[in-house]
DNA sequence: TGTTTGACACCTAGGTGCTAACAT
DNA sequence: ATGTTAGCACCTAGGTGTCAAACA
């Protein structure tokens, strides 16, 4: 499943800097993702815009991504940039891996929660985040995004190819090469054994020398 | 750096099953590795034995491997097999990655520590494990091993090649193949372009059919 | 028709023993 | 002479977009 940010962010991963915690207090930090509205969307090419295309699909089980550095002291949290790059999304409503479940073609808002340890007794990926005095929740409207299963917009594709290390294979310099071609490039001067030199070899070599 | 177990264990990784904890209490579980004696060893081929070869090198900074599932409840610890397969060793006395530092050619005993949370204020990879009522330490004499930088014993080599998934490339079926040969095997029927079929191709093909 | 899925080649990241060169 | 190191090919494990086929 892929994500198309509409107002940017979410890729690169959402990252936050935290201040104002009690350095000696213990905290969880967590993220969940809630629907922005009750609509389903479709992408209209000629206007390059998302348009309402009916009502939202039925709600899915709420999931919470508990940041893997949890539990940690306020001191520890404040000393680092907290990144959510390990958060995983799925459109499989039966997911049992604790991933965050979303509908495709819907608009979502990520939320960051800072939860005092002494306040929360049983934080779990499959339970809603508690609310109250010991919990602070943050919304960043610029991180709203629309989910897709295939990219709707070539600029998003290029952004992710250019920025995501794992998509390096699709960057321009690596394009249009089959597996074999890439390999033979490495062994540029290798020739198969038990072969005799033929006319083609000389012309090839001469061309390479001339370049 | 490699490890040669003398009485077996340590590879596969040391794994323990824990019982008798208070299910609702929080615990750390940790491992450290202490010298068995004050000696340095060498391996004598003709007798296939480790022999004393002088006194031990000067002591190195003590390090502790805190199991990554720490902190967890007694209930959580007892419900799983606790594996130490992520523990890393080094012979670099200046290591600043928190790895466990050992001398080569010395004999060592791994120890497992179960530490009640309310007992330990500041557990750290670079501080010795505290001792007292809230800490239980376990030695398994069959896990004593001797450190090496190159294998001294072909049986150990074979054991590790056979059992460690990451050494699969050295198993018999994959041996004696260069990188290119392995690749060409995959593209068994591929022939370089712009080449004409020669006599050698026919004899090769006939041999393959005959086998 | 639009959307969704699964196989695929291509990457990152890092754990293996092998080997030749180096150190002591 | 023996012990150690660094580069290497070979793996595991898993994150990318692409593409063709399946889907609804």
mmCIF file of C-alpha atoms in Angstrom, chain A:
data_model
loop_
_atom_site.group_PDB
_atom_site.id
_atom_site.type_symbol
_atom_site.label_atom_id
_atom_site.label_comp_id
_atom_site.label_asym_id
_atom_site.label_seq_id
_atom_site.Cartn_x
_atom_site.Cartn_y
_atom_site.Cartn_z
ATOM 1 C CA UNK A 1 0.000 0.000 0.000
ATOM 2 C CA UNK A 2 1.219 3.439 -0.834
ATOM 3 C CA UNK A 3 0.473 6.851 0.540
ATOM 4 C CA UNK A 4 -0.066 10.034 -1.413
ATOM 5 C CA UNK A 5 0.476 13.105 0.760
ATOM 6 C CA UNK A 6 -1.760 15.907 -0.326
ATOM 7 C CA UNK A 7 -0.309 18.754 1.681
ATOM 8 C CA UNK A 8 3.137 17.165 1.820
ATOM 9 C CA UNK A 9 4.732 15.264 4.718
ATOM 10 C CA UNK A 10 4.272 11.656 5.777
ATOM 11 C CA UNK A 11 7.006 10.989 3.291
ATOM 12 C CA UNK A 12 9.709 11.481 4.325
ATOM 13 C CA UNK A 13 8.458 10.025 7.582
ATOM 14 C CA UNK A 14 6.780 12.294 10.115
ATOM 15 C CA UNK A 15 9.302 13.561 12.643
ATOM 16 C CA UNK A 16 8.683 15.646 15.738
ATOM 17 C CA UNK A 17 10.769 17.528 18.275
ATOM 18 C CA UNK A 18 9.364 17.582 21.783
ATOM 19 C CA UNK A 19 9.829 20.137 24.546
ATOM 20 C CA UNK A 20 8.285 20.885 27.911
ATOM 21 C CA UNK A 21 8.243 17.344 29.322
ATOM 22 C CA UNK A 22 9.217 16.562 32.893
ATOM 23 C CA UNK A 23 12.766 15.171 32.400
ATOM 24 C CA UNK A 24 12.384 12.626 35.195
ATOM 25 C CA UNK A 25 8.895 11.435 34.277
ATOM 26 C CA UNK A 26 8.341 8.368 32.040
ATOM 27 C CA UNK A 27 6.320 8.731 28.818
ATOM 28 C CA UNK A 28 4.957 6.714 25.923
ATOM 29 C CA UNK A 29 4.820 8.399 22.538
ATOM 30 C CA UNK A 30 2.321 7.033 20.031
ATOM 31 C CA UNK A 31 0.691 7.816 16.707
ATOM 32 C CA UNK A 32 -2.722 7.019 15.338
ATOM 33 C CA UNK A 33 -4.433 8.054 12.104
ATOM 34 C CA UNK A 34 -8.036 9.235 12.048
ATOM 35 C CA UNK A 35 -10.438 10.003 9.181
ATOM 36 C CA UNK A 36 -10.674 13.653 8.218
ATOM 37 C CA UNK A 37 -14.247 13.335 7.017
ATOM 38 C CA UNK A 38 -16.892 10.819 6.073
ATOM 39 C CA UNK A 39 -16.125 10.787 2.335
ATOM 40 C CA UNK A 40 -14.500 8.629 -0.294
ATOM 41 C CA UNK A 41 -12.394 10.364 -2.944
ATOM 42 C CA UNK A 42 -11.270 9.941 -6.522
ATOM 43 C CA UNK A 43 -8.502 11.731 -8.379
ATOM 44 C CA UNK A 44 -9.461 13.832 -11.388
ATOM 45 C CA UNK A 45 -6.592 14.056 -13.831
ATOM 46 C CA UNK A 46 -7.558 17.104 -15.853
ATOM 47 C CA UNK A 47 -7.935 19.283 -12.775
ATOM 48 C CA UNK A 48 -5.245 17.480 -10.721
ATOM 49 C CA UNK A 49 -7.556 17.417 -7.718
ATOM 50 C CA UNK A 50 -9.171 14.981 -5.337
ATOM 51 C CA UNK A 51 -12.973 15.061 -5.641
ATOM 52 C CA UNK A 52 -15.608 13.598 -3.356
ATOM 53 C CA UNK A 53 -16.840 10.282 -4.769
ATOM 54 C CA UNK A 54 -19.390 9.081 -2.252
ATOM 55 C CA UNK A 55 -19.516 8.250 1.421
ATOM 56 C CA UNK A 56 -16.740 6.607 3.405
ATOM 57 C CA UNK A 57 -16.446 2.839 3.725
ATOM 58 C CA UNK A 58 -17.409 1.293 7.049
ATOM 59 C CA UNK A 59 -15.028 2.067 9.922
ATOM 60 C CA UNK A 60 -12.036 -0.212 10.588
ATOM 61 C CA UNK A 61 -10.584 -1.386 13.935
ATOM 62 C CA UNK A 62 -8.655 1.476 15.563
ATOM 63 C CA UNK A 63 -4.918 0.881 15.820
ATOM 64 C CA UNK A 64 -2.115 2.703 17.591
ATOM 65 C CA UNK A 65 1.575 2.794 16.681
ATOM 66 C CA UNK A 66 3.521 2.908 19.935
ATOM 67 C CA UNK A 67 6.908 4.435 19.237
ATOM 68 C CA UNK A 68 9.543 1.693 19.674
ATOM 69 C CA UNK A 69 11.623 3.868 22.045
ATOM 70 C CA UNK A 70 8.741 3.758 24.549
ATOM 71 C CA UNK A 71 8.906 3.701 27.566
ATOM 72 C CA UNK A 72 11.482 6.479 28.033
ATOM 73 C CA UNK A 73 12.076 9.475 30.260
ATOM 74 C CA UNK A 74 11.098 12.997 29.227
ATOM 75 C CA UNK A 75 14.819 13.733 29.178
ATOM 76 C CA UNK A 76 15.451 10.983 26.612
ATOM 77 C CA UNK A 77 12.520 11.969 24.392
ATOM 78 C CA UNK A 78 13.462 15.646 24.361
ATOM 79 C CA UNK A 79 17.078 14.954 23.453
ATOM 80 C CA UNK A 80 16.234 13.326 20.106
ATOM 81 C CA UNK A 81 14.129 13.879 17.029
ATOM 82 C CA UNK A 82 11.297 11.373 17.290
ATOM 83 C CA UNK A 83 10.742 9.688 13.929
ATOM 84 C CA UNK A 84 7.784 7.543 12.891
ATOM 85 C CA UNK A 85 9.455 5.920 9.896
ATOM 86 C CA UNK A 86 8.797 2.362 11.104
ATOM 87 C CA UNK A 87 5.007 2.817 11.217
ATOM 88 C CA UNK A 88 3.286 0.412 8.858
ATOM 89 C CA UNK A 89 -0.031 0.780 7.074
ATOM 90 C CA UNK A 90 -2.332 -1.814 5.585
ATOM 91 C CA UNK A 91 -5.709 -1.969 3.889
ATOM 92 C CA UNK A 92 -6.324 -5.463 5.215
ATOM 93 C CA UNK A 93 -9.118 -5.156 7.765
ATOM 94 C CA UNK A 94 -8.254 -8.599 9.135
ATOM 95 C CA UNK A 95 -4.627 -7.634 9.836
ATOM 96 C CA UNK A 96 -3.330 -9.264 13.009
ATOM 97 C CA UNK A 97 0.173 -7.750 12.995
ATOM 98 C CA UNK A 98 -0.904 -4.620 14.823
ATOM 99 C CA UNK A 99 -0.430 -2.437 11.752
ATOM 100 C CA UNK A 100 -2.552 0.630 11.229
ATOM 101 C CA UNK A 101 -5.569 -0.182 9.067
ATOM 102 C CA UNK A 102 -6.822 2.375 6.541
ATOM 103 C CA UNK A 103 -9.245 2.477 3.635
ATOM 104 C CA UNK A 104 -7.881 3.313 0.225
ATOM 105 C CA UNK A 105 -9.107 6.542 -1.401
ATOM 106 C CA UNK A 106 -9.900 8.191 1.953
ATOM 107 C CA UNK A 107 -8.480 11.287 3.625
ATOM 108 C CA UNK A 108 -6.634 10.892 6.928
ATOM 109 C CA UNK A 109 -5.019 12.912 9.689
ATOM 110 C CA UNK A 110 -2.047 11.492 11.667
ATOM 111 C CA UNK A 111 -2.015 12.375 15.372
ATOM 112 C CA UNK A 112 0.872 12.292 17.843
ATOM 113 C CA UNK A 113 0.154 11.391 21.467
ATOM 114 C CA UNK A 114 2.398 11.967 24.470
ATOM 115 C CA UNK A 115 1.229 9.778 27.339
ATOM 116 C CA UNK A 116 2.490 9.995 30.932
ATOM 117 C CA UNK A 117 3.350 6.512 32.147
ATOM 118 C CA UNK A 118 1.632 6.744 35.515
ATOM 119 C CA UNK A 119 -1.557 7.685 33.700
ATOM 120 C CA UNK A 120 -1.875 4.797 31.268
ATOM 121 C CA UNK A 121 -2.254 1.302 32.627
ATOM 122 C CA UNK A 122 -2.575 -0.754 29.465
ATOM 123 C CA UNK A 123 -1.380 0.871 26.254
ATOM 124 C CA UNK A 124 -1.817 -1.521 23.329
ATOM 125 C CA UNK A 125 -1.604 -1.390 19.512
ATOM 126 C CA UNK A 126 -5.185 -2.632 19.313
ATOM 127 C CA UNK A 127 -6.763 -0.293 21.865
ATOM 128 C CA UNK A 128 -7.723 3.356 21.363
ATOM 129 C CA UNK A 129 -5.420 5.916 22.983
ATOM 130 C CA UNK A 130 -6.740 6.971 26.389
ATOM 131 C CA UNK A 131 -7.590 10.602 26.957
ATOM 132 C CA UNK A 132 -7.364 12.843 29.987
ATOM 133 C CA UNK A 133 -4.897 14.912 31.958
ATOM 134 C CA UNK A 134 -1.910 12.644 31.388
ATOM 135 C CA UNK A 135 -2.271 12.626 27.608
ATOM 136 C CA UNK A 136 -1.441 15.397 25.133
ATOM 137 C CA UNK A 137 -2.517 14.990 21.496
ATOM 138 C CA UNK A 138 -1.129 16.948 18.538
ATOM 139 C CA UNK A 139 -2.541 17.394 15.032
ATOM 140 C CA UNK A 140 -0.513 18.859 12.183
ATOM 141 C CA UNK A 141 -2.999 19.790 9.431
ATOM 142 C CA UNK A 142 -0.216 19.911 6.825
ATOM 143 C CA UNK A 143 0.227 16.154 7.247
ATOM 144 C CA UNK A 144 -3.251 15.205 6.039
ATOM 145 C CA UNK A 145 -3.009 12.706 3.189
ATOM 146 C CA UNK A 146 -5.126 10.567 0.877
ATOM 147 C CA UNK A 147 -4.540 6.818 0.644
ATOM 148 C CA UNK A 148 -4.130 5.046 -2.700
ATOM 149 C CA UNK A 149 -3.115 1.648 -4.002
ATOM 150 C CA UNK A 150 -1.556 3.057 -7.159
ATOM 151 C CA UNK A 151 -0.011 6.487 -7.593
ATOM 152 C CA UNK A 152 -2.331 9.077 -9.122
ATOM 153 C CA UNK A 153 0.305 11.715 -9.675
ATOM 154 C CA UNK A 154 3.691 11.459 -11.374
ATOM 155 C CA UNK A 155 5.170 14.153 -9.125
ATOM 156 C CA UNK A 156 4.541 12.023 -6.067
ATOM 157 C CA UNK A 157 6.171 9.050 -7.760
ATOM 158 C CA UNK A 158 9.245 11.094 -8.601
ATOM 159 C CA UNK A 159 9.423 12.554 -5.096
ATOM 160 C CA UNK A 160 9.455 9.118 -3.517
ATOM 161 C CA UNK A 161 11.882 7.649 -6.027
ATOM 162 C CA UNK A 162 14.257 10.543 -5.474
ATOM 163 C CA UNK A 163 14.033 10.604 -1.681
ATOM 164 C CA UNK A 164 13.521 7.029 -0.533
ATOM 165 C CA UNK A 165 16.781 5.036 -0.363
ATOM 166 C CA UNK A 166 14.910 1.807 -1.043
ATOM 167 C CA UNK A 167 13.676 3.120 -4.403
ATOM 168 C CA UNK A 168 17.190 3.919 -5.619
ATOM 169 C CA UNK A 169 16.844 1.263 -8.317
ATOM 170 C CA UNK A 170 14.292 3.440 -10.089
ATOM 171 C CA UNK A 171 16.375 6.580 -10.226
ATOM 172 C CA UNK A 172 17.278 7.725 -13.748
ATOM 173 C CA UNK A 173 20.826 6.381 -13.784
ATOM 174 C CA UNK A 174 19.571 2.921 -12.952
ATOM 175 C CA UNK A 175 16.631 2.840 -15.327
ATOM 176 C CA UNK A 176 16.100 0.808 -18.465
ATOM 177 C CA UNK A 177 18.552 -1.888 -17.468
ATOM 178 C CA UNK A 178 17.532 -5.498 -17.184
ATOM 179 C CA UNK A 179 19.086 -7.662 -14.484
ATOM 180 C CA UNK A 180 21.480 -9.254 -16.930
ATOM 181 C CA UNK A 181 22.530 -5.936 -18.410
ATOM 182 C CA UNK A 182 23.373 -4.574 -14.967
ATOM 183 C CA UNK A 183 25.420 -7.683 -14.230
ATOM 184 C CA UNK A 184 27.287 -7.660 -17.518
ATOM 185 C CA UNK A 185 28.152 -4.040 -16.894
ATOM 186 C CA UNK A 186 30.025 -5.152 -13.783
ATOM 187 C CA UNK A 187 31.906 -7.796 -15.733
ATOM 188 C CA UNK A 188 32.476 -5.459 -18.664
ATOM 189 C CA UNK A 189 35.558 -7.224 -19.963
ATOM 190 C CA UNK A 190 34.552 -10.794 -19.275
ATOM 191 C CA UNK A 191 34.148 -13.140 -22.236
ATOM 192 C CA UNK A 192 32.627 -16.620 -22.162
ATOM 193 C CA UNK A 193 35.203 -19.435 -21.968
ATOM 194 C CA UNK A 194 35.781 -21.965 -24.803
ATOM 195 C CA UNK A 195 34.867 -19.373 -27.378
ATOM 196 C CA UNK A 196 37.095 -18.319 -30.213
ATOM 197 C CA UNK A 197 37.501 -14.707 -31.168
ATOM 198 C CA UNK A 198 35.190 -13.713 -33.998
ATOM 199 C CA UNK A 199 34.885 -10.732 -36.272
ATOM 200 C CA UNK A 200 32.362 -9.001 -33.982
ATOM 201 C CA UNK A 201 34.867 -8.828 -31.151
ATOM 202 C CA UNK A 202 37.274 -6.713 -33.160
ATOM 203 C CA UNK A 203 34.687 -4.225 -34.296
ATOM 204 C CA UNK A 204 33.379 -3.880 -30.742
ATOM 205 C CA UNK A 205 36.849 -3.334 -29.350
ATOM 206 C CA UNK A 206 37.699 -0.784 -31.966
ATOM 207 C CA UNK A 207 34.524 1.138 -31.266
ATOM 208 C CA UNK A 208 35.284 1.224 -27.541
ATOM 209 C CA UNK A 209 38.803 2.464 -28.178
ATOM 210 C CA UNK A 210 37.529 5.188 -30.407
ATOM 211 C CA UNK A 211 35.141 6.584 -27.801
#
